[in-house]
């Protein structure tokens, strides 16, 4: 498949996913109990004129399908709506918080790649007690919930030692890195543990293949064999897991941002759900879905760089 055809296919898939996702999310929010009027006008309500104005502004008396397509039409025009809680455009809310989430996920991705692949290579190439220790640690990392890891990190390294701040995303530069270190570690632990196991298994599988054994029998140097024959083929499943891992970090960021009180998209989504801020929930979910689909498309494209025999759009 050519690159233009691949991009066109992915764009069509993205539009379909967005349509289905938006319909489901809109439907769930529509069926949720309670009324958003209470969050706009307060617990005491408002005057009949205020109620009528808010109802008309947010189409609260219109049928579901009318409200949905009205919102969808605004979406295609770049209008994500207005928050009924924050009283400002949803696009501005997202723009002010997306940087924190992107920085957190990027930081965690770097940790996952270095620690996960590094430990997996050590376990597979060194073996012995190192393999046992790394395998045990990876099992513990996979079994421990992210929020438990987050609370433990805060207790040990923020409250206990004072080395890191307990919350907030910092003021930029090194200060932001310092603030995001513990959240990024908490977000990365489970994924790094899983990647270490996959890397170990992939390398061991490649080491047992016939062409690798032939290279060993010919007396080729071990570093050359590992670099040219083992790692190249082992990178394909590793890349798959890395891509899926980065995509799942989007969901994990919701938990981590809540634990560490980060002002990102995850914490914004949680507050919007609790406050029934429909426009914010729908917009944030769509942004996260777009990010998920785009990341998977990038991973699909990377397959061809690792192994030219693989065609775009196929992982066979």
CSV table of C-alpha atoms in Angstrom, one decimal, residues 2-304:
chain,number,residue,atom,x,y,z
A,2,UNK,CA,1.3,3.4,-0.9
A,3,UNK,CA,1.8,6.2,1.6
A,4,UNK,CA,-1.1,8.4,0.3
A,5,UNK,CA,-3.4,5.4,0.3
A,6,UNK,CA,-2.3,4.5,3.8
A,7,UNK,CA,-3.0,8.0,5.0
A,8,UNK,CA,-6.3,8.1,3.3
A,9,UNK,CA,-7.3,4.8,4.8
A,10,UNK,CA,-6.3,5.9,8.3
A,11,UNK,CA,-8.1,9.2,7.9
A,12,UNK,CA,-11.3,7.4,7.0
A,13,UNK,CA,-10.9,5.1,9.9
A,14,UNK,CA,-10.3,8.0,12.2
A,15,UNK,CA,-13.5,9.7,11.1
A,16,UNK,CA,-15.5,6.5,11.6
A,17,UNK,CA,-14.1,6.0,15.1
A,18,UNK,CA,-14.8,9.6,16.0
A,19,UNK,CA,-18.4,9.3,14.8
A,20,UNK,CA,-19.1,6.1,16.7
A,21,UNK,CA,-17.3,7.4,19.9
A,22,UNK,CA,-19.0,10.7,19.9
A,23,UNK,CA,-22.4,9.0,19.5
A,24,UNK,CA,-21.8,6.6,22.4
A,25,UNK,CA,-20.4,9.3,24.7
A,26,UNK,CA,-23.2,11.7,23.9
A,27,UNK,CA,-25.7,9.0,24.5
A,28,UNK,CA,-24.3,8.0,27.9
A,29,UNK,CA,-24.2,11.6,29.0
A,30,UNK,CA,-27.8,12.1,27.8
A,31,UNK,CA,-29.0,9.1,29.8
A,32,UNK,CA,-27.1,10.0,33.0
A,33,UNK,CA,-29.4,11.0,35.9
A,34,UNK,CA,-29.7,14.6,37.0
A,35,UNK,CA,-29.7,17.8,35.1
A,36,UNK,CA,-26.8,20.1,34.2
A,37,UNK,CA,-29.0,23.1,35.1
A,38,UNK,CA,-28.1,22.6,38.7
A,39,UNK,CA,-24.4,23.1,38.0
A,40,UNK,CA,-25.1,26.2,35.9
A,41,UNK,CA,-27.6,28.0,38.1
A,42,UNK,CA,-26.5,26.5,41.5
A,43,UNK,CA,-28.5,24.5,44.0
A,44,UNK,CA,-31.1,27.2,44.5
A,45,UNK,CA,-31.9,27.3,40.8
A,46,UNK,CA,-32.7,30.5,39.0
A,47,UNK,CA,-35.5,32.7,37.7
A,48,UNK,CA,-37.7,31.3,34.9
A,49,UNK,CA,-35.9,33.7,32.5
A,50,UNK,CA,-32.5,32.3,33.5
A,51,UNK,CA,-33.7,28.7,33.2
A,52,UNK,CA,-35.2,29.4,29.8
A,53,UNK,CA,-32.0,31.1,28.6
A,54,UNK,CA,-29.7,28.2,29.7
A,55,UNK,CA,-32.1,25.6,28.3
A,56,UNK,CA,-32.1,27.3,24.9
A,57,UNK,CA,-28.4,27.9,24.9
A,58,UNK,CA,-27.6,24.2,25.5
A,59,UNK,CA,-30.6,22.7,23.6
A,60,UNK,CA,-31.7,20.9,26.8
A,61,UNK,CA,-35.3,20.6,25.7
A,62,UNK,CA,-34.5,19.3,22.2
A,63,UNK,CA,-34.7,15.5,21.4
A,64,UNK,CA,-31.5,13.5,21.7
A,65,UNK,CA,-30.8,13.2,18.0
A,66,UNK,CA,-31.4,17.0,17.4
A,67,UNK,CA,-29.0,17.8,20.2
A,68,UNK,CA,-26.4,15.3,18.9
A,69,UNK,CA,-26.3,16.6,15.4
A,70,UNK,CA,-26.4,20.2,16.5
A,71,UNK,CA,-23.3,19.5,18.6
A,72,UNK,CA,-21.7,17.5,15.7
A,73,UNK,CA,-22.3,20.4,13.3
A,74,UNK,CA,-20.5,22.8,15.7
A,75,UNK,CA,-17.7,20.3,16.0
A,76,UNK,CA,-17.0,20.2,12.3
A,77,UNK,CA,-16.9,24.0,12.4
A,78,UNK,CA,-14.2,23.8,15.1
A,79,UNK,CA,-16.5,24.8,17.9
A,80,UNK,CA,-16.3,22.4,20.8
A,81,UNK,CA,-18.9,24.2,22.8
A,82,UNK,CA,-18.8,26.1,26.1
A,83,UNK,CA,-18.3,24.6,29.5
A,84,UNK,CA,-21.3,25.0,31.8
A,85,UNK,CA,-19.1,24.9,34.9
A,86,UNK,CA,-16.0,26.9,33.8
A,87,UNK,CA,-18.1,29.4,31.7
A,88,UNK,CA,-15.5,29.5,28.9
A,89,UNK,CA,-15.0,27.7,25.5
A,90,UNK,CA,-14.0,24.1,25.8
A,91,UNK,CA,-11.2,24.6,23.3
A,92,UNK,CA,-9.5,27.1,25.6
A,93,UNK,CA,-9.8,24.7,28.5
A,94,UNK,CA,-8.2,21.8,26.5
A,95,UNK,CA,-5.5,24.1,25.1
A,96,UNK,CA,-4.5,25.2,28.6
A,97,UNK,CA,-4.1,21.6,29.9
A,98,UNK,CA,-3.0,19.5,27.0
A,99,UNK,CA,0.6,20.4,27.5
A,100,UNK,CA,0.8,18.9,30.9
A,101,UNK,CA,-0.7,15.6,29.7
A,102,UNK,CA,1.6,15.5,26.6
A,103,UNK,CA,4.6,16.2,28.8
A,104,UNK,CA,3.6,13.5,31.3
A,105,UNK,CA,3.1,10.8,28.6
A,106,UNK,CA,6.3,11.8,26.8
A,107,UNK,CA,8.3,11.6,30.0
A,108,UNK,CA,6.8,8.2,30.9
A,109,UNK,CA,7.4,6.9,27.4
A,110,UNK,CA,11.1,7.7,27.7
A,111,UNK,CA,11.3,5.9,31.0
A,112,UNK,CA,9.4,2.9,29.6
A,113,UNK,CA,11.7,2.6,26.6
A,114,UNK,CA,15.0,2.9,28.5
A,115,UNK,CA,14.0,0.8,31.5
A,116,UNK,CA,11.8,-1.7,29.8
A,117,UNK,CA,14.0,-2.5,26.8
A,118,UNK,CA,17.2,-2.2,28.9
A,119,UNK,CA,16.0,-4.6,31.6
A,120,UNK,CA,14.6,-7.0,29.0
A,121,UNK,CA,18.0,-7.1,27.2
A,122,UNK,CA,19.9,-7.7,30.4
A,123,UNK,CA,17.6,-10.5,31.5
A,124,UNK,CA,17.8,-12.3,28.1
A,125,UNK,CA,21.5,-11.8,27.4
A,126,UNK,CA,22.9,-12.2,30.9
A,127,UNK,CA,20.6,-14.8,32.3
A,128,UNK,CA,21.2,-16.3,35.8
A,129,UNK,CA,20.3,-14.4,38.9
A,130,UNK,CA,19.8,-11.2,37.0
A,131,UNK,CA,17.2,-12.8,34.9
A,132,UNK,CA,15.4,-14.1,38.0
A,133,UNK,CA,15.5,-10.7,39.7
A,134,UNK,CA,14.3,-8.8,36.7
A,135,UNK,CA,11.5,-11.3,36.0
A,136,UNK,CA,10.3,-11.0,39.6
A,137,UNK,CA,10.4,-7.2,39.6
A,138,UNK,CA,8.5,-7.1,36.3
A,139,UNK,CA,5.8,-9.4,37.8
A,140,UNK,CA,5.5,-7.1,40.8
A,141,UNK,CA,5.3,-4.0,38.6
A,142,UNK,CA,2.5,-5.6,36.5
A,143,UNK,CA,0.5,-6.6,39.6
A,144,UNK,CA,0.6,-3.3,41.4
A,145,UNK,CA,-2.1,-0.8,40.5
A,146,UNK,CA,-0.9,2.6,39.2
A,147,UNK,CA,-2.6,4.6,42.0
A,148,UNK,CA,-1.0,2.4,44.6
A,149,UNK,CA,2.4,3.1,43.1
A,150,UNK,CA,1.6,6.8,42.9
A,151,UNK,CA,0.6,7.0,46.6
A,152,UNK,CA,3.7,5.0,47.6
A,153,UNK,CA,6.0,7.4,45.6
A,154,UNK,CA,4.4,10.4,47.2
A,155,UNK,CA,4.8,8.9,50.7
A,156,UNK,CA,8.4,7.9,50.2
A,157,UNK,CA,9.9,10.6,48.0
A,158,UNK,CA,7.7,13.7,48.5
A,159,UNK,CA,6.3,13.6,52.0
A,160,UNK,CA,9.0,11.3,53.5
A,161,UNK,CA,12.2,12.8,52.1
A,162,UNK,CA,11.0,16.0,50.5
A,163,UNK,CA,13.0,15.3,47.4
A,164,UNK,CA,10.1,15.9,45.1
A,165,UNK,CA,6.9,18.0,45.2
A,166,UNK,CA,3.6,16.3,46.2
A,167,UNK,CA,1.5,17.9,43.4
A,168,UNK,CA,1.4,20.4,40.6
A,169,UNK,CA,3.1,20.4,37.2
A,170,UNK,CA,5.7,23.2,37.8
A,171,UNK,CA,6.4,26.4,36.1
A,172,UNK,CA,8.3,25.2,33.0
A,173,UNK,CA,11.7,23.9,32.2
A,174,UNK,CA,13.6,22.0,34.8
A,175,UNK,CA,10.9,22.8,37.4
A,176,UNK,CA,8.3,21.0,35.3
A,177,UNK,CA,10.6,18.0,34.9
A,178,UNK,CA,11.1,17.9,38.7
A,179,UNK,CA,7.4,18.1,39.3
A,180,UNK,CA,6.6,15.4,36.7
A,181,UNK,CA,9.3,12.9,37.7
A,182,UNK,CA,7.2,11.0,40.3
A,183,UNK,CA,4.0,11.0,38.1
A,184,UNK,CA,5.9,9.8,35.1
A,185,UNK,CA,7.5,7.0,37.1
A,186,UNK,CA,4.1,5.9,38.5
A,187,UNK,CA,2.6,6.0,35.0
A,188,UNK,CA,5.6,4.0,33.5
A,189,UNK,CA,6.1,1.2,36.0
A,190,UNK,CA,3.5,-1.3,34.7
A,191,UNK,CA,4.2,-0.6,31.1
A,192,UNK,CA,8.0,-0.8,31.6
A,193,UNK,CA,7.5,-4.1,33.4
A,194,UNK,CA,5.5,-5.5,30.5
A,195,UNK,CA,7.9,-4.3,27.9
A,196,UNK,CA,10.8,-5.9,29.8
A,197,UNK,CA,9.0,-9.2,29.7
A,198,UNK,CA,8.2,-8.9,25.9
A,199,UNK,CA,11.8,-7.8,25.1
A,200,UNK,CA,13.2,-10.7,27.1
A,201,UNK,CA,10.9,-13.2,25.3
A,202,UNK,CA,11.5,-11.8,21.9
A,203,UNK,CA,15.3,-11.8,22.2
A,204,UNK,CA,15.4,-15.4,23.6
A,205,UNK,CA,13.1,-16.5,20.7
A,206,UNK,CA,15.4,-14.9,18.1
A,207,UNK,CA,18.5,-16.4,19.7
A,208,UNK,CA,17.1,-19.8,19.2
A,209,UNK,CA,16.4,-19.4,15.5
A,210,UNK,CA,18.4,-21.4,12.9
A,211,UNK,CA,20.0,-18.4,11.2
A,212,UNK,CA,21.3,-17.1,14.5
A,213,UNK,CA,22.7,-20.5,15.5
A,214,UNK,CA,24.4,-20.7,12.1
A,215,UNK,CA,26.0,-17.3,12.7
A,216,UNK,CA,27.3,-18.6,16.1
A,217,UNK,CA,28.7,-21.7,14.4
A,218,UNK,CA,30.5,-19.6,11.9
A,219,UNK,CA,32.3,-17.9,14.7
A,220,UNK,CA,30.8,-14.4,14.2
A,221,UNK,CA,31.4,-12.0,17.1
A,222,UNK,CA,28.5,-12.0,19.7
A,223,UNK,CA,27.9,-8.2,19.6
A,224,UNK,CA,27.6,-8.4,15.8
A,225,UNK,CA,25.1,-11.4,16.0
A,226,UNK,CA,23.0,-9.6,18.5
A,227,UNK,CA,22.9,-6.3,16.7
A,228,UNK,CA,22.4,-7.7,13.1
A,229,UNK,CA,20.4,-10.9,13.6
A,230,UNK,CA,18.7,-10.8,17.0
A,231,UNK,CA,17.7,-7.2,17.7
A,232,UNK,CA,16.5,-6.4,14.2
A,233,UNK,CA,13.9,-9.1,14.2
A,234,UNK,CA,13.1,-8.7,17.9
A,235,UNK,CA,12.3,-5.0,17.4
A,236,UNK,CA,9.1,-5.8,15.6
A,237,UNK,CA,7.1,-7.2,18.6
A,238,UNK,CA,8.9,-4.6,20.8
A,239,UNK,CA,7.7,-1.8,18.6
A,240,UNK,CA,4.1,-3.2,18.7
A,241,UNK,CA,4.1,-3.3,22.5
A,242,UNK,CA,5.7,0.2,22.7
A,243,UNK,CA,3.0,1.6,20.4
A,244,UNK,CA,0.1,0.0,22.4
A,245,UNK,CA,1.8,1.0,25.6
A,246,UNK,CA,2.0,4.7,24.6
A,247,UNK,CA,-1.7,4.5,23.6
A,248,UNK,CA,-2.7,3.0,26.9
A,249,UNK,CA,-0.8,5.7,28.8
A,250,UNK,CA,-3.5,8.1,27.7
A,251,UNK,CA,-6.0,6.2,29.9
A,252,UNK,CA,-3.4,5.8,32.7
A,253,UNK,CA,-2.8,9.5,32.7
A,254,UNK,CA,-6.3,10.1,34.0
A,255,UNK,CA,-5.5,8.2,37.2
A,256,UNK,CA,-2.0,9.6,37.7
A,257,UNK,CA,-3.1,13.2,37.2
A,258,UNK,CA,-5.8,12.7,39.8
A,259,UNK,CA,-3.4,11.2,42.3
A,260,UNK,CA,-0.7,13.9,41.8
A,261,UNK,CA,-3.2,16.8,41.3
A,262,UNK,CA,-1.9,17.7,37.9
A,263,UNK,CA,-3.8,20.1,35.8
A,264,UNK,CA,-4.0,18.0,32.7
A,265,UNK,CA,-6.7,16.5,30.5
A,266,UNK,CA,-7.1,13.5,32.7
A,267,UNK,CA,-8.0,15.5,35.8
A,268,UNK,CA,-10.2,17.8,33.7
A,269,UNK,CA,-12.1,14.8,32.4
A,270,UNK,CA,-12.7,13.4,35.9
A,271,UNK,CA,-14.0,16.7,37.2
A,272,UNK,CA,-16.2,17.2,34.1
A,273,UNK,CA,-17.8,13.7,34.6
A,274,UNK,CA,-18.5,14.4,38.2
A,275,UNK,CA,-20.0,17.8,37.4
A,276,UNK,CA,-21.9,16.6,34.3
A,277,UNK,CA,-20.1,19.1,32.1
A,278,UNK,CA,-21.3,17.5,28.9
A,279,UNK,CA,-19.3,19.6,26.4
A,280,UNK,CA,-16.0,19.1,28.3
A,281,UNK,CA,-16.5,15.3,28.6
A,282,UNK,CA,-17.3,14.8,24.9
A,283,UNK,CA,-14.4,17.0,23.7
A,284,UNK,CA,-11.8,15.5,26.0
A,285,UNK,CA,-12.8,12.0,25.1
A,286,UNK,CA,-12.6,12.8,21.4
A,287,UNK,CA,-9.2,14.3,21.8
A,288,UNK,CA,-8.0,11.2,23.6
A,289,UNK,CA,-9.5,8.9,20.9
A,290,UNK,CA,-7.8,10.9,18.2
A,291,UNK,CA,-4.4,10.6,20.0
A,292,UNK,CA,-5.0,6.8,20.4
A,293,UNK,CA,-5.7,6.3,16.7
A,294,UNK,CA,-2.9,8.6,15.5
A,295,UNK,CA,-0.3,6.7,17.7
A,296,UNK,CA,-1.4,3.4,16.3
A,297,UNK,CA,-1.1,4.7,12.8
A,298,UNK,CA,2.5,5.9,13.5
A,299,UNK,CA,3.3,2.5,14.9
A,300,UNK,CA,1.9,0.8,11.8
A,301,UNK,CA,4.2,3.1,9.7
A,302,UNK,CA,7.2,2.3,11.8
A,303,UNK,CA,6.9,-1.4,10.9
A,304,UNK,CA,8.1,-0.6,7.4
